[in-house]
Coordinates of C-alpha atoms in Angstrom, one line a residue:
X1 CA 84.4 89.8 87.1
X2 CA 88.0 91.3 88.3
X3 CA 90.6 88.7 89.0
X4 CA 94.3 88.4 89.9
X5 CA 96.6 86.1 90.2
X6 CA 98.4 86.8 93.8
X7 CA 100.9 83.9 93.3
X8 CA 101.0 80.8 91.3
X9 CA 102.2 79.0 94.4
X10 CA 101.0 74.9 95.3
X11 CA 97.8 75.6 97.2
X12 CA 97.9 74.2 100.9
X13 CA 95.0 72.6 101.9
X14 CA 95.6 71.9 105.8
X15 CA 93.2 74.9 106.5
X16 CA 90.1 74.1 104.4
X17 CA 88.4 72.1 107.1
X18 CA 88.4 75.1 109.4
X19 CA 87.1 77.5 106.8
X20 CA 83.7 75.8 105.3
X21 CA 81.8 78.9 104.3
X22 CA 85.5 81.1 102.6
X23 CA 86.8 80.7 99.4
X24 CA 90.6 81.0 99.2
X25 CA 91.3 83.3 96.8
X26 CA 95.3 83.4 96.4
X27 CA 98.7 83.9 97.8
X28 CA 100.4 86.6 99.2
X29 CA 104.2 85.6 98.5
X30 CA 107.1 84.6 98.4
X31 CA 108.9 86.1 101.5
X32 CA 112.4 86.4 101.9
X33 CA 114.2 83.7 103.7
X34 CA 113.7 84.0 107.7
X35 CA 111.8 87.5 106.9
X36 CA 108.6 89.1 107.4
X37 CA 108.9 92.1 106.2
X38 CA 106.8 93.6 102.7
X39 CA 108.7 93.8 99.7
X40 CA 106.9 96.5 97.2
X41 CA 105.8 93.3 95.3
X42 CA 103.9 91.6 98.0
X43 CA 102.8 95.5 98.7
X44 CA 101.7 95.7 95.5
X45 CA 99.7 92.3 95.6
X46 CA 98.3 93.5 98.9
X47 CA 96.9 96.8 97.5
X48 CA 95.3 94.4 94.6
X49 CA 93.5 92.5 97.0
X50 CA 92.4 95.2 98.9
X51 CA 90.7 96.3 95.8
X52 CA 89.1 93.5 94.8
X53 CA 87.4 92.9 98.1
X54 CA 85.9 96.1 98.2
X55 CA 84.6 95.7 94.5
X56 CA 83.1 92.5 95.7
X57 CA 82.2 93.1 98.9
X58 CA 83.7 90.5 100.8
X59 CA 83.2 90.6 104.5
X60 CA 85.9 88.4 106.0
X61 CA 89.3 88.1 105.1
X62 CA 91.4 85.1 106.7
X63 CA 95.0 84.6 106.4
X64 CA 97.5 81.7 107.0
X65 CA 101.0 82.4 107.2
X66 CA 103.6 80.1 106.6
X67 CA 107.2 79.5 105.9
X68 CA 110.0 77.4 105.0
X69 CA 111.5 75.1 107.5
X70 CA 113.7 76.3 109.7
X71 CA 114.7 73.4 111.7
X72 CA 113.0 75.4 114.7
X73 CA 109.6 75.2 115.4
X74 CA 109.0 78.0 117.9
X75 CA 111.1 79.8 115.1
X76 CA 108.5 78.5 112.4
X77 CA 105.4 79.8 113.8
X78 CA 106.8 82.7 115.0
X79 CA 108.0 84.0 111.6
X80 CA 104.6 82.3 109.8
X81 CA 102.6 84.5 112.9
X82 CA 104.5 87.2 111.9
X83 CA 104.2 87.2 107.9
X84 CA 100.3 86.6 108.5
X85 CA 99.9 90.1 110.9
X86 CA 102.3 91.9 108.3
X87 CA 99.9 91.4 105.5
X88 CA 96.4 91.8 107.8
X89 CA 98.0 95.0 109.1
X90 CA 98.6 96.2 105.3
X91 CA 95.5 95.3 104.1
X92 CA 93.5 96.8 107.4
X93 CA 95.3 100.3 106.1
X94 CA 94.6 99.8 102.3
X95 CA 91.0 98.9 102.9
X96 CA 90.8 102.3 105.0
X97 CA 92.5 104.1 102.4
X98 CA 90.0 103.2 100.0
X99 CA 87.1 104.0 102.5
X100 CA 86.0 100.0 103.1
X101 CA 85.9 99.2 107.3
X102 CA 83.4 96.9 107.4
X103 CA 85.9 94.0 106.5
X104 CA 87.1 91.2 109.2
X105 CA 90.9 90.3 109.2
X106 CA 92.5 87.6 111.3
X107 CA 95.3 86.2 110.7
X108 CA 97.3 83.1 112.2
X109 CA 100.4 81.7 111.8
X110 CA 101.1 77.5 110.6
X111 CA 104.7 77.2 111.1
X112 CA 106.4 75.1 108.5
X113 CA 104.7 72.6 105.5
X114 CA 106.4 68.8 106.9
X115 CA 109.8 70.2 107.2
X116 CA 110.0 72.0 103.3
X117 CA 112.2 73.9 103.3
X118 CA 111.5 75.5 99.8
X119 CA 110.9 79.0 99.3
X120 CA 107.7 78.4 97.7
X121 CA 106.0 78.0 101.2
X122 CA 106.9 81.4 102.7
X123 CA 103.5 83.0 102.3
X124 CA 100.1 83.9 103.7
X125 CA 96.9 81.9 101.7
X126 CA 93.8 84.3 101.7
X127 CA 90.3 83.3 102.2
X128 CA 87.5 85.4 101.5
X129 CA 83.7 85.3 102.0

């Protein structure tokens, strides 16, 4: 089968409890500092995942934004809010591009990882099933 390697990213596992029956499948990152906006590489990791759960036929796509530590929390899970309806508003319009509506996308944000304030946290994890 297809695969690709979103991100290489540490895997964070706060969410796994909530999402039994999804498999995460990768990372949609690194965002620029205090930024949610879609840098043509995240774009072009977007439009990769787009593809691969038409060709597999996912039916649920779940997304967790997060991002460094700001030192804010309101600030946190705004921006981690933010990155996660950036990337489920992407993928809604690559999905239609390619003809595939029947997919569910939510997306939430998690504020901050315990205060990290590395760069490898800015992301959104994706779940499939």
């Amino acid at each position: 089968g297809q695969t690709i390697n979103l991100s290489s990213n540490v895997t964070l596992y706060a969410q796994w409890k909530r999402l039994a029956t999804s498999t995460l499948y990768g990372v949609v990152g690194t965002f620029g500092a205090h930024s949610a906006a879609l840098t043509p590489a995240l774009a072009k990791k977007i439009r990769a995942l787009a593809a691969v759960v038409k060709a597999k036929g996912y039916t649920k796509v779940v997304l967790f934004g997060y991002t460094a530590a700001t030192g804010n929390h309101a600030l946190d899970r705004t921006l981690s809010t933010e990155r996660a309806h950036r990337v489920a508003q992407y993928l809604r319009a690559r999905l239609r591009a390619i003809h595939d509506s029947a997919v569910t996308i939510t997306g939430t944000g998690e504020g901050s990882v315990s205060g990290s304030k590395s760069p490898t946290f800015s992301r959104v994890e994706v779940f499939v099933s």
